Amino acid sequence: MTCHDAREQLSALIDDALGAEERGAVEAHLATCAECRRELERLRDTVALLRAVEPARAPAGFVDRVLEAARPAPWPRRLVRALLLPWPVKLPVEAAAIVLVAVGVVYVFQATQGLQQARHLGSVQSVTTASDQAAPAPPSQDAVREAPPTPEAARAKQTARTLEGARPQNKEQAPGQKALEKSASAKETPEKKGAPTSQAFSEAGQRSKDSDERRAKLDDAARDVAKRQANAPPATSAEPQVAGKLEESPARAEHSQGVAAARARSSAAPASEPRVDTPQAPRPAATPPMATAFVPPDVSGRLAVANRDAALQDLARLLARLGGVEDRRFVGDEGPIIELTIPREAYPDLLRELAALGRWQLIREAPALPERIRVVLRITS
Amino acid sequence: MIAHQHRVFGVALRMLGSRAEAEEAAQEVFLRAHRAIADFRGDAKLSTWLYAIASRLCLNRLASGERRLLREGEETLARIPSGHASPADELERSERDAALHRAIAELSDERRLVVVLRDLEGLSYEEIAAALDLELGTVRSRLHRARLDLKEKLERFLP
């Protein structure tokens, strides 16, 4: 065995990891080679140095930290981690959540009549707002007769004309402001003229006391306008929505406004957002005006019945038979309020049938009834 | 785990060089062992299995280059109790320990691992071969080369 071969085995010799034959061969060489013996001793000393190194000790608390890390995270942390998903997952989930909330809002709005009533009442406010907004014209009386830029402006001026009759001292003010003032002063003028009291209209369709009063005032103002128009229809009226109908027949002016009102109501909300109109939101100028919504019905009355539900069913059958249409239904303080339209030829039948359904009390009937009569019924017990 | 924590930590410390990194690696070793306990073959010693995991993890860390460059040499030195040694002896011991550690740290990763497992942790050649998945002859030659390297560097401290 050469020195090289022997030295290759020295580590194994130290570790006692050689077979008997190998070991014998190495030891035989070492017995004859002082250099290799010296080499073995140096190597042995080196190994001894290594083995004298004190074993390392893990730091205090190491096991606890490992156990803590190995334990599954508590559920709140896992929930937070789940919520903080990667963006490609999280974004669509959040978008879907927003859509769900939006759908929920629309659903709740549709399912809650109170909100719809609020929207309706909000439109009352919008009339005054529209009148206010329609005041860019110079503050002269002539300017009022110019073609108005928007239907709102037309209506505001229409109302303003009435106002000017009552309060000519306000000429220096903008017509819109006059219209607004008319809304305020209307409570005196109709009474002076012996117009139907606000109670009449209250019977016709409103629940809230405040809104009753406000609507009645506006209603009276609008009726006043309609009457004036019936006497002298404004041939140059530029109102796009109602003017055409007004010109058809002066006698039917009031009805025409009613039709326009119904139409305005049905198309009140723009198509893009059919139901989510908030009461406070100002309507776009291009939208048909809500002002006509305050024209009173042609006929209003109260029907006292023993069983409201049965009466409502009877009424529905009656309408179907007579060719009438139920336009709207409210929940009033005393009972349901039905707004319906019926052909003039079926009107006598309606009155007769209503009298048969319960105690029928006719509260108001327009002197001239249009072809399609708008009736508001209050069903009470 | 309590029985094996120091061994695993010791290997990690000598291989990686800093206590913080060693603790991190040792923790990872036990977490991996915890997850893979089903893979543990009952015929091998648990310690050998843990050494195997620790060795692979340390070699991977060393090879990945992600580890901190800091080599806290002194930290890895074993503090041998001085007893009643004289200040001169103490100084010499301190120097020798520093040289020893430096020599170990300067070994190649593969040689260092074998010498740590054999001379510091006391594994047999067979256990090392099993832990590192090496031939017995490879273990023997690597260990011998490592010791020769160390002998050269520690020549002046040898008696």
Coordinates of C-alpha atoms in Angstrom, one line a residue:
Chain A
M1 CA 0.0 0.0 0.0
T2 CA 1.4 3.4 -0.9
C3 CA 1.4 6.4 1.4
H4 CA -1.3 8.0 -0.8
D5 CA -3.6 5.0 -0.5
A6 CA -3.0 4.7 3.2
R7 CA -3.7 8.4 3.9
E8 CA -7.0 8.2 2.0
Q9 CA -8.1 5.7 4.6
L10 CA -7.0 7.6 7.7
S11 CA -10.3 9.3 8.4
A12 CA -12.1 6.0 8.1
L13 CA -9.5 4.5 10.4
I14 CA -10.1 7.2 13.0
D15 CA -13.9 6.6 12.7
D16 CA -13.4 2.8 12.9
A17 CA -15.3 2.6 9.6
L18 CA -12.9 0.2 7.8
G19 CA -13.4 -3.4 7.1
A20 CA -11.0 -5.8 8.8
E21 CA -9.0 -6.3 5.6
E22 CA -8.6 -2.6 4.9
R23 CA -7.8 -1.8 8.4
G24 CA -5.1 -4.5 8.5
A25 CA -3.6 -3.1 5.3
V26 CA -3.6 0.5 6.6
E27 CA -2.2 -0.4 9.9
A28 CA 0.6 -2.5 8.2
H29 CA 1.6 0.6 6.2
L30 CA 1.5 2.9 9.3
A31 CA 3.8 0.5 11.1
T32 CA 6.5 1.1 8.5
C33 CA 5.8 4.8 7.6
A34 CA 6.5 7.4 10.3
E35 CA 5.3 10.2 8.0
C36 CA 1.9 8.6 7.6
R37 CA 1.8 8.0 11.4
R38 CA 2.4 11.7 11.9
E39 CA -0.2 12.5 9.4
L40 CA -2.7 10.2 11.3
E41 CA -1.9 12.0 14.5
R42 CA -2.5 15.4 13.0
L43 CA -5.8 14.3 11.6
R44 CA -6.8 12.7 14.9
D45 CA -6.0 16.0 16.7
T46 CA -8.1 17.9 14.2
V47 CA -11.0 15.6 14.7
A48 CA -10.6 16.0 18.4
L49 CA -10.8 19.8 18.0
L50 CA -14.0 19.5 16.1
R51 CA -15.5 17.1 18.6
A52 CA -14.7 19.4 21.4
V53 CA -17.0 22.0 20.0
E54 CA -19.9 22.3 22.4
P55 CA -23.1 21.4 20.8
A56 CA -25.3 24.3 19.7
R57 CA -28.5 24.9 21.6
A58 CA -31.7 26.2 20.1
P59 CA -32.7 29.5 21.6
A60 CA -35.2 29.7 24.4
G61 CA -38.8 29.5 23.4
F62 CA -37.9 27.9 20.1
V63 CA -40.3 25.0 20.5
D64 CA -43.2 27.3 21.5
R65 CA -42.6 29.4 18.4
V66 CA -42.7 26.4 16.2
L67 CA -45.9 25.1 17.8
E68 CA -47.4 28.5 17.4
A69 CA -46.5 28.6 13.8
A70 CA -47.7 25.0 13.3
R71 CA -51.1 25.7 14.8
P72 CA -53.8 26.7 12.3
A73 CA -54.5 30.4 12.3
P74 CA -57.6 31.5 14.3
W75 CA -60.7 31.9 12.3
P76 CA -60.7 35.7 12.3
R77 CA -57.3 35.7 10.7
R78 CA -58.3 33.1 8.2
L79 CA -61.4 35.2 7.4
V80 CA -59.2 38.3 6.9
R81 CA -56.9 36.3 4.6
A82 CA -59.9 35.0 2.7
L83 CA -61.2 38.6 2.3
L84 CA -57.8 39.8 1.1
L85 CA -57.9 37.5 -1.9
P86 CA -55.7 38.2 -4.9
W87 CA -57.0 41.1 -7.0
P88 CA -58.1 39.0 -10.0
V89 CA -60.4 37.2 -7.7
K90 CA -61.4 40.0 -5.4
L91 CA -62.4 42.6 -8.0
P92 CA -65.2 40.6 -9.7
V93 CA -66.4 39.5 -6.3
E94 CA -66.6 43.1 -5.2
A95 CA -68.3 44.2 -8.4
A96 CA -70.9 41.5 -8.0
A97 CA -71.5 42.7 -4.4
I98 CA -72.1 46.3 -5.7
V99 CA -74.5 45.0 -8.3
L100 CA -76.3 43.0 -5.6
V101 CA -76.6 46.0 -3.3
A102 CA -78.0 48.1 -6.2
V103 CA -80.6 45.5 -7.1
G104 CA -81.5 45.3 -3.4
V105 CA -82.0 49.0 -3.2
V106 CA -84.3 49.0 -6.3
Y107 CA -86.2 46.0 -4.9
V108 CA -86.7 47.6 -1.5
F109 CA -87.8 50.8 -3.1
Q110 CA -90.4 49.0 -5.2
A111 CA -91.5 46.9 -2.3
T112 CA -92.0 49.9 0.0
Q113 CA -95.0 52.0 -0.9
G114 CA -93.9 54.7 1.5
L115 CA -90.8 55.4 -0.6
Q116 CA -92.9 55.6 -3.8
Q117 CA -95.2 58.0 -2.0
A118 CA -92.2 60.0 -1.0
R119 CA -91.1 60.1 -4.6
H120 CA -94.6 61.3 -5.5
L121 CA -94.5 64.0 -2.9
G122 CA -91.0 64.9 -4.0
S123 CA -92.4 65.7 -7.4
V124 CA -94.6 68.3 -5.7
Q125 CA -91.5 70.0 -4.5
S126 CA -90.0 69.7 -8.0
V127 CA -92.8 71.9 -9.3
T128 CA -91.7 74.8 -7.2
T129 CA -88.2 74.0 -8.0
A130 CA -89.0 73.9 -11.7
S131 CA -90.8 77.2 -11.5
D132 CA -87.8 78.6 -9.8
Q133 CA -85.4 77.3 -12.4
A134 CA -87.5 78.6 -15.2
A135 CA -86.8 82.2 -14.5
P136 CA -84.1 83.3 -16.9
A137 CA -86.5 85.5 -18.9
P138 CA -86.5 89.3 -18.3
P139 CA -88.9 90.4 -15.7
S140 CA -91.5 91.9 -18.0
Q141 CA -95.0 90.7 -18.4
D142 CA -94.5 90.4 -22.2
A143 CA -91.6 88.1 -21.8
V144 CA -93.9 85.6 -20.1
R145 CA -95.8 85.2 -23.3
E146 CA -92.7 84.3 -25.3
A147 CA -92.1 80.7 -26.2
P148 CA -90.8 79.1 -23.1
P149 CA -87.6 77.1 -23.4
T150 CA -88.9 74.1 -21.5
P151 CA -92.2 72.6 -20.5
E152 CA -91.4 73.4 -17.0
A153 CA -90.9 77.0 -17.9
A154 CA -94.2 76.9 -19.8
R155 CA -96.0 75.7 -16.8
A156 CA -94.3 78.0 -14.5
K157 CA -95.3 80.9 -16.7
Q158 CA -98.8 79.6 -17.0
T159 CA -99.0 79.6 -13.3
A160 CA -97.3 83.0 -13.2
R161 CA -100.1 84.4 -15.4
T162 CA -102.6 83.5 -12.9
L163 CA -100.4 85.0 -10.3
E164 CA -100.2 88.2 -12.2
G165 CA -103.9 88.5 -12.2
A166 CA -103.9 88.2 -8.4
R167 CA -100.8 90.2 -7.7
P168 CA -99.9 92.6 -10.5
Q169 CA -97.6 94.6 -8.2
N170 CA -95.0 91.8 -8.6
K171 CA -94.2 92.7 -12.2
E172 CA -90.6 93.6 -11.4
Q173 CA -89.9 90.0 -10.3
A174 CA -89.0 87.1 -12.6
P175 CA -91.9 85.1 -13.7
G176 CA -90.5 82.0 -12.0
Q177 CA -90.4 83.8 -8.7
K178 CA -93.9 84.9 -9.3
A179 CA -94.9 81.4 -9.9
L180 CA -93.3 80.4 -6.7
E181 CA -95.1 83.2 -4.9
K182 CA -98.3 82.0 -6.5
S183 CA -97.8 78.7 -5.0
A184 CA -97.6 80.4 -1.7
S185 CA -100.4 82.9 -2.2
A186 CA -102.7 80.3 -3.8
K187 CA -104.1 79.5 -0.4
E188 CA -105.9 82.8 -0.3
T189 CA -107.0 83.3 -3.9
P190 CA -109.0 80.1 -4.5
E191 CA -111.0 80.8 -1.3
K192 CA -111.9 84.3 -2.5
K193 CA -113.1 82.9 -5.8
G194 CA -115.1 80.2 -4.1
A195 CA -113.1 77.4 -5.7
P196 CA -113.4 73.9 -4.3
T197 CA -111.7 73.7 -0.9
S198 CA -108.6 71.8 -0.3
Q199 CA -110.7 69.2 1.4
A200 CA -112.1 68.3 -2.0
F201 CA -108.8 67.3 -3.4
S202 CA -107.7 65.7 -0.2
E203 CA -110.6 63.4 -0.7
A204 CA -109.4 62.7 -4.1
G205 CA -106.1 61.2 -3.6
Q206 CA -103.7 62.2 -0.8
R207 CA -102.9 60.8 2.6
S208 CA -100.4 63.2 4.2
K209 CA -102.0 66.2 5.7
D210 CA -99.2 68.5 4.6
S211 CA -99.1 67.2 1.1
D212 CA -102.9 67.5 1.0
E213 CA -102.7 71.1 1.7
R214 CA -99.8 71.7 -0.6
R215 CA -101.3 69.7 -3.4
A216 CA -104.6 71.4 -3.0
K217 CA -103.1 74.8 -3.3
L218 CA -101.2 73.9 -6.4
D219 CA -104.3 72.1 -7.7
D220 CA -106.4 75.1 -7.3
A221 CA -103.9 77.2 -9.0
A222 CA -103.7 74.8 -11.9
R223 CA -107.5 74.6 -12.1
D224 CA -107.7 78.3 -12.2
V225 CA -105.3 78.3 -15.1
A226 CA -107.3 75.6 -16.8
K227 CA -110.5 77.6 -16.4
R228 CA -108.9 80.6 -17.9
Q229 CA -107.7 78.6 -20.8
A230 CA -111.1 77.1 -21.2
N231 CA -112.6 80.6 -21.6
A232 CA -109.8 81.9 -23.9
P233 CA -107.5 79.1 -25.0
P234 CA -104.0 80.4 -25.7
A235 CA -103.6 79.9 -29.4
T236 CA -99.9 80.8 -29.2
S237 CA -99.2 78.6 -26.3
A238 CA -95.8 77.0 -26.8
E239 CA -96.3 74.3 -24.2
P240 CA -95.4 71.2 -26.1
Q241 CA -97.0 68.6 -24.1
V242 CA -100.4 70.0 -23.2
A243 CA -101.0 72.8 -25.7
G244 CA -102.2 70.5 -28.5
K245 CA -104.8 68.9 -26.3
L246 CA -105.9 72.3 -25.0
E247 CA -106.6 73.4 -28.5
E248 CA -108.7 70.4 -29.3
S249 CA -111.6 71.7 -27.2
P250 CA -111.7 74.4 -24.6
A251 CA -114.3 72.5 -22.7
R252 CA -111.9 69.6 -22.3
A253 CA -108.9 71.6 -21.3
E254 CA -109.1 70.3 -17.7
H255 CA -109.4 66.7 -18.9
S256 CA -106.5 67.2 -21.3
Q257 CA -104.4 68.3 -18.5
G258 CA -105.5 65.3 -16.5
V259 CA -104.4 63.0 -19.4
A260 CA -101.1 64.9 -19.7
A261 CA -100.8 64.5 -16.0
A262 CA -101.3 60.8 -16.1
R263 CA -98.8 60.6 -19.0
A264 CA -96.3 62.7 -17.2
R265 CA -96.6 60.5 -14.2
S266 CA -96.3 57.3 -16.1
S267 CA -93.2 58.6 -17.9
A268 CA -92.0 60.6 -15.0
A269 CA -88.8 58.6 -14.6
P270 CA -86.4 58.5 -17.5
A271 CA -86.0 55.1 -19.1
S272 CA -82.5 54.8 -18.0
E273 CA -83.4 54.8 -14.4
P274 CA -87.0 53.6 -14.3
R275 CA -87.6 53.5 -10.6
V276 CA -84.8 54.8 -8.6
D277 CA -85.7 58.5 -8.9
T278 CA -85.0 60.1 -5.6
P279 CA -87.5 62.7 -4.5
Q280 CA -84.8 65.3 -4.1
A281 CA -83.1 64.7 -7.5
P282 CA -83.8 67.5 -9.9
R283 CA -85.3 66.2 -13.1
P284 CA -83.7 66.9 -16.4
A285 CA -85.2 69.7 -18.3
A286 CA -86.1 67.4 -21.2
T287 CA -88.3 65.2 -19.0
P288 CA -92.0 65.9 -19.3
P289 CA -93.1 68.1 -16.5
M290 CA -94.6 66.8 -13.3
A291 CA -96.6 69.9 -12.9
T292 CA -99.6 68.4 -14.5
A293 CA -99.7 65.7 -11.8
F294 CA -101.6 68.2 -9.7
V295 CA -104.6 68.6 -11.9
P296 CA -107.5 67.2 -9.9
P297 CA -109.4 64.2 -11.1
D298 CA -112.6 64.7 -13.0
V299 CA -114.6 62.9 -10.4
S300 CA -113.8 62.0 -6.8
G301 CA -115.8 60.3 -4.2
R302 CA -115.9 58.1 -1.2
L303 CA -117.1 54.5 -1.1
A304 CA -117.8 53.1 2.3
V305 CA -118.0 49.4 2.3
A306 CA -118.2 46.6 4.9
N307 CA -115.4 44.5 3.4
R308 CA -112.7 46.5 1.6
D309 CA -111.0 43.5 0.0
A310 CA -114.3 42.2 -1.4
A311 CA -115.1 45.7 -2.6
L312 CA -111.7 46.0 -4.3
Q313 CA -112.3 42.7 -6.1
D314 CA -115.8 43.8 -7.1
L315 CA -114.3 47.1 -8.3
A316 CA -111.7 45.3 -10.4
R317 CA -114.4 43.2 -12.1
L318 CA -116.5 46.2 -12.6
L319 CA -113.7 48.1 -14.3
A320 CA -113.0 45.2 -16.5
R321 CA -116.6 45.0 -17.5
L322 CA -116.9 48.7 -18.1
G323 CA -113.6 49.1 -20.0
G324 CA -112.0 51.1 -17.2
V325 CA -108.4 51.0 -16.1
E326 CA -107.0 51.2 -12.6
D327 CA -104.1 53.7 -12.9
R328 CA -102.8 53.8 -9.5
R329 CA -103.5 52.7 -6.0
F330 CA -102.4 54.3 -2.7
V331 CA -102.7 53.3 0.9
G332 CA -104.5 56.1 2.6
D333 CA -105.2 56.6 6.3
E334 CA -108.7 55.5 6.1
G335 CA -108.3 52.9 3.4
P336 CA -107.1 52.3 -0.2
I337 CA -107.3 55.1 -2.7
I338 CA -107.9 54.1 -6.3
E339 CA -107.2 56.3 -9.3
L340 CA -108.9 55.0 -12.4
T341 CA -109.8 56.0 -15.9
I342 CA -113.2 55.1 -17.4
P343 CA -114.8 55.9 -20.7
R344 CA -117.5 58.6 -20.5
E345 CA -120.2 56.3 -21.8
A346 CA -119.6 53.8 -18.9
Y347 CA -119.6 56.5 -16.3
P348 CA -123.3 56.3 -15.4
D349 CA -122.9 52.5 -15.0
L350 CA -119.9 53.0 -12.8
L351 CA -121.9 55.4 -10.5
R352 CA -124.8 52.9 -10.3
E353 CA -122.5 50.0 -9.6
L354 CA -120.6 51.9 -7.0
A355 CA -123.8 52.8 -5.2
A356 CA -124.6 49.1 -5.2
L357 CA -121.1 48.2 -3.8
G358 CA -121.5 50.3 -0.7
R359 CA -122.4 53.7 0.6
W360 CA -121.2 55.9 -2.3
Q361 CA -120.7 59.6 -1.8
L362 CA -119.9 61.7 -4.8
I363 CA -117.6 64.5 -3.6
R364 CA -116.7 66.2 -6.8
E365 CA -117.7 66.0 -10.4
A366 CA -116.3 68.2 -13.1
P367 CA -119.0 70.3 -14.9
A368 CA -117.8 69.0 -18.3
L369 CA -116.7 65.4 -18.4
P370 CA -114.0 64.3 -20.9
E371 CA -114.2 61.2 -23.1
R372 CA -112.0 59.3 -20.7
I373 CA -112.9 60.3 -17.1
R374 CA -110.3 60.2 -14.4
V375 CA -111.9 59.1 -11.1
V376 CA -110.4 58.9 -7.7
L377 CA -112.1 56.7 -5.2
R378 CA -111.4 56.5 -1.5
I379 CA -112.5 53.2 -0.2
T380 CA -113.4 53.4 3.5
S381 CA -115.0 51.1 6.0
Chain B
M1 CA -39.3 17.9 18.9
I2 CA -37.9 19.0 22.2
A3 CA -35.3 16.2 22.0
H4 CA -34.3 17.1 18.4
Q5 CA -34.5 20.9 18.4
H6 CA -30.9 21.5 19.4
R7 CA -29.5 19.1 16.8
V8 CA -31.6 20.6 14.0
F9 CA -30.7 24.1 15.2
G10 CA -27.0 23.1 15.4
V11 CA -26.9 21.9 11.8
A12 CA -28.7 25.0 10.6
L13 CA -26.4 27.3 12.7
R14 CA -23.2 25.7 11.4
M15 CA -24.4 25.6 7.8
L16 CA -26.0 29.1 7.6
G17 CA -23.8 31.0 10.0
S18 CA -26.3 33.2 11.9
R19 CA -28.5 32.4 14.8
A20 CA -31.5 34.3 13.4
E21 CA -31.3 32.5 10.1
A22 CA -30.7 29.2 11.8
E23 CA -33.8 29.6 14.0
E24 CA -35.8 30.5 10.9
A25 CA -34.5 27.4 9.1
A26 CA -34.9 25.1 12.0
Q27 CA -38.5 26.3 12.4
E28 CA -39.1 25.6 8.8
V29 CA -37.6 22.1 9.2
F30 CA -40.1 21.2 11.9
L31 CA -43.0 22.7 10.0
R32 CA -42.1 20.6 7.0
A33 CA -41.7 17.6 9.2
H34 CA -45.1 18.3 10.7
R35 CA -46.7 18.5 7.3
A36 CA -44.8 15.5 5.9
I37 CA -45.0 13.2 8.9
A38 CA -46.9 10.7 6.8
D39 CA -43.9 10.3 4.6
F40 CA -41.7 9.4 7.6
R41 CA -40.6 5.8 7.3
G42 CA -40.6 4.1 10.6
D43 CA -37.5 2.1 9.7
A44 CA -35.3 5.2 9.8
K45 CA -34.4 7.1 12.9
L46 CA -36.5 10.2 13.4
S47 CA -33.3 12.1 14.0
T48 CA -31.9 11.0 10.7
W49 CA -35.1 12.0 8.9
L50 CA -35.0 15.4 10.6
Y51 CA -31.3 15.8 9.6
A52 CA -32.2 14.9 6.1
I53 CA -34.8 17.7 6.0
A54 CA -32.5 20.2 7.6
S55 CA -29.6 19.3 5.3
R56 CA -31.7 19.7 2.1
L57 CA -33.2 23.0 3.4
C58 CA -29.9 24.4 4.3
L59 CA -28.2 23.4 1.0
N60 CA -31.2 24.9 -0.9
R61 CA -30.9 28.1 1.1
L62 CA -27.2 28.4 0.5
A63 CA -27.7 27.6 -3.2
S64 CA -30.6 30.0 -3.7
G65 CA -28.6 33.1 -2.8
E66 CA -31.5 34.6 -1.0
R67 CA -29.8 34.3 2.3
R68 CA -28.3 37.2 4.0
L69 CA -24.7 37.7 3.2
L70 CA -23.9 38.4 6.8
R71 CA -21.9 35.8 8.3
E72 CA -21.9 36.2 12.0
G73 CA -18.8 34.1 12.6
E74 CA -18.5 34.6 16.3
E75 CA -22.0 33.6 16.9
T76 CA -21.6 30.1 15.6
L77 CA -18.6 29.5 17.9
A78 CA -19.3 27.2 20.6
R79 CA -18.6 28.8 23.9
I80 CA -16.5 26.3 25.6
P81 CA -16.6 26.8 29.4
S82 CA -13.3 28.2 30.5
G83 CA -13.2 26.6 33.9
H84 CA -10.2 27.8 35.8
A85 CA -8.0 28.4 32.8
S86 CA -5.4 31.1 33.0
P87 CA -5.9 34.3 31.0
A88 CA -3.3 33.0 28.6
D89 CA -5.1 29.8 28.1
E90 CA -8.3 31.6 27.7
L91 CA -6.9 33.8 25.0
E92 CA -5.4 30.8 23.2
R93 CA -8.7 29.0 23.4
S94 CA -10.5 32.0 22.1
E95 CA -8.2 32.3 19.2
R96 CA -8.4 28.6 18.4
D97 CA -12.2 28.6 18.5
A98 CA -12.3 31.5 16.1
A99 CA -9.9 29.8 13.8
L100 CA -11.8 26.5 14.0
H101 CA -15.0 28.2 13.2
R102 CA -13.5 30.2 10.4
A103 CA -12.1 27.0 9.0
I104 CA -15.4 25.2 9.1
A105 CA -17.2 28.2 7.6
E106 CA -14.7 28.2 4.7
L107 CA -15.3 24.6 3.7
S108 CA -17.4 24.0 0.7
D109 CA -21.1 23.6 1.6
E110 CA -21.1 19.9 0.8
R111 CA -17.9 19.1 2.8
R112 CA -19.0 21.3 5.7
L113 CA -22.3 19.5 5.9
V114 CA -20.7 16.1 6.1
V115 CA -18.1 17.2 8.7
V116 CA -20.9 18.9 10.8
L117 CA -23.0 15.8 10.7
R118 CA -20.1 13.5 11.5
D119 CA -17.9 15.3 13.9
L120 CA -20.2 17.8 15.5
E121 CA -23.5 15.9 15.5
G122 CA -22.0 12.4 15.7
L123 CA -23.9 10.7 12.9
S124 CA -22.5 7.4 11.5
Y125 CA -21.3 7.2 7.9
E126 CA -24.4 5.2 7.1
E127 CA -26.7 7.7 8.7
I128 CA -25.1 10.5 6.8
A129 CA -25.4 8.5 3.6
A130 CA -29.0 8.0 4.3
A131 CA -29.7 11.6 5.3
L132 CA -28.0 13.1 2.3
D133 CA -28.9 10.3 -0.1
L134 CA -25.3 9.6 -0.9
E135 CA -23.1 6.6 -1.5
L136 CA -21.1 5.5 1.5
G137 CA -17.9 6.0 -0.4
T138 CA -18.9 9.5 -1.3
V139 CA -19.5 10.3 2.4
R140 CA -16.2 8.8 3.4
S141 CA -14.2 10.7 0.8
R142 CA -16.0 14.0 1.4
L143 CA -15.4 13.7 5.1
H144 CA -11.8 13.0 4.6
R145 CA -11.3 15.9 2.3
A146 CA -13.1 18.2 4.7
R147 CA -10.8 17.0 7.6
L148 CA -7.7 17.5 5.5
D149 CA -8.8 21.1 4.7
L150 CA -9.4 21.8 8.4
K151 CA -6.1 20.2 9.4
E152 CA -4.2 22.5 7.1
K153 CA -6.0 25.6 8.5
L154 CA -5.7 24.6 12.1
E155 CA -2.1 23.4 11.9
R156 CA -0.8 25.9 14.4
F157 CA -3.4 25.0 17.0
L158 CA -2.6 21.3 16.8
P159 CA -0.4 20.0 19.6

